[in-house]
């Protein structure tokens, strides 16, 4: 079986071939000379060195970066895209924790009911269509690669990934995890025996070590590029032996494991079992953070500012006030955890975990609100940009393909008007987006959320 890197290369090569909708890119003759595109901008941010390069030129051939630097000579006959002296080029952004096939409506405080309604009222096919809209909104906001971590019905995320690969729909590169492996009940509350069948639409239930092994193999066979596990939920937990078995099976074939772990006990169990990323880690202790740093286990802090959490209707002032106090406490706690993680040297990657509809915002715009939360925790703009580019690519195991503007990487670029190291908020207003050498967005037109 291919290694993780080989699998990514094969899938991303397919993405390149399908870069033009409906496979138009395949019409080019193999004997015809490749067209070179030159993208010019006032500056380019080298995310690894943190240096702004003036008079930037990026040369692109066959969807990949051929060269990038200052005042490079543009070959005769090249197509030139001049973004102007105020523009700064960056690598395409990476969101390592998305749920494209989920768009809840209502207050965040009523999440269990909102989730139950989605699973009971929407087929997987309908959710794939929703995911196509969410994916396009993410791409237009500057996210050229995402890791989608389940809550996608039965193989819905794989169907969406393949639709993007085939050029049927426009969206980011999708690293799909399929259904999460979870303890009984998944992330639902207590359900009747009849309603428990709905859990199977979202989670694969693990009840023994042998099931952990078999179900991990099944997920990998089905096409999972990462394995997502729910370590614990509502006092129901996978055992240490079950998690170790899942990790062992995934690592044996070069795949990685992401662990939903909100509390310290779950995070410790997952880290000691050898997972590759901790999702959330809201209540993780300094001791576990030090262990994560030592083992180089990534933290994906799915934090948002207060405005990213939907509140109950204004007609419910008491509930609204109670929910707001809870959200404020959560936001402050997240800031403290992120400060401690950064101080401990834990590797960090951007993850929005956005799955709610926020009025007036596209999915991509709502996901970018996470930048504000990271900034409020005291991280520098460069640290945050790396979390969404080079560090995210490192965690995903695709640094040779995305996450920087080095030669050989895919031509996934965004441009903002100004210096993002001085004003991180510019990333919320990308004026230019390119994926695989194909221009997705070239003007500052207002982005409108789709009707849903």
Coordinates of C-alpha atoms in Angstrom, one line a residue, residues 37-40 44 53-60 65-75 405 407:
X37 CA 2.2 32.3 -16.1
X38 CA 4.0 35.1 -14.3
X39 CA 2.3 36.7 -11.3
X40 CA 3.7 40.0 -10.2
X44 CA 5.8 38.3 -1.5
X53 CA 10.4 40.1 -0.7
X54 CA 9.9 43.3 -2.8
X55 CA 9.1 43.4 -6.5
X56 CA 7.9 39.8 -6.4
X57 CA 7.5 37.5 -9.4
X58 CA 6.1 33.9 -9.3
X59 CA 6.6 31.9 -12.4
X60 CA 4.1 29.0 -12.9
X65 CA 5.6 27.0 -9.1
X66 CA 8.7 27.1 -11.3
X67 CA 10.4 29.9 -9.5
X68 CA 9.6 32.7 -7.0
X69 CA 11.7 35.7 -6.0
X70 CA 12.5 39.3 -6.6
X71 CA 12.5 40.8 -10.1
X72 CA 12.7 37.5 -11.9
X73 CA 12.9 37.7 -15.7
X74 CA 9.6 36.9 -17.3
X75 CA 9.9 34.5 -20.3
X405 CA 5.9 29.2 -2.6
X407 CA 9.7 25.7 -6.6

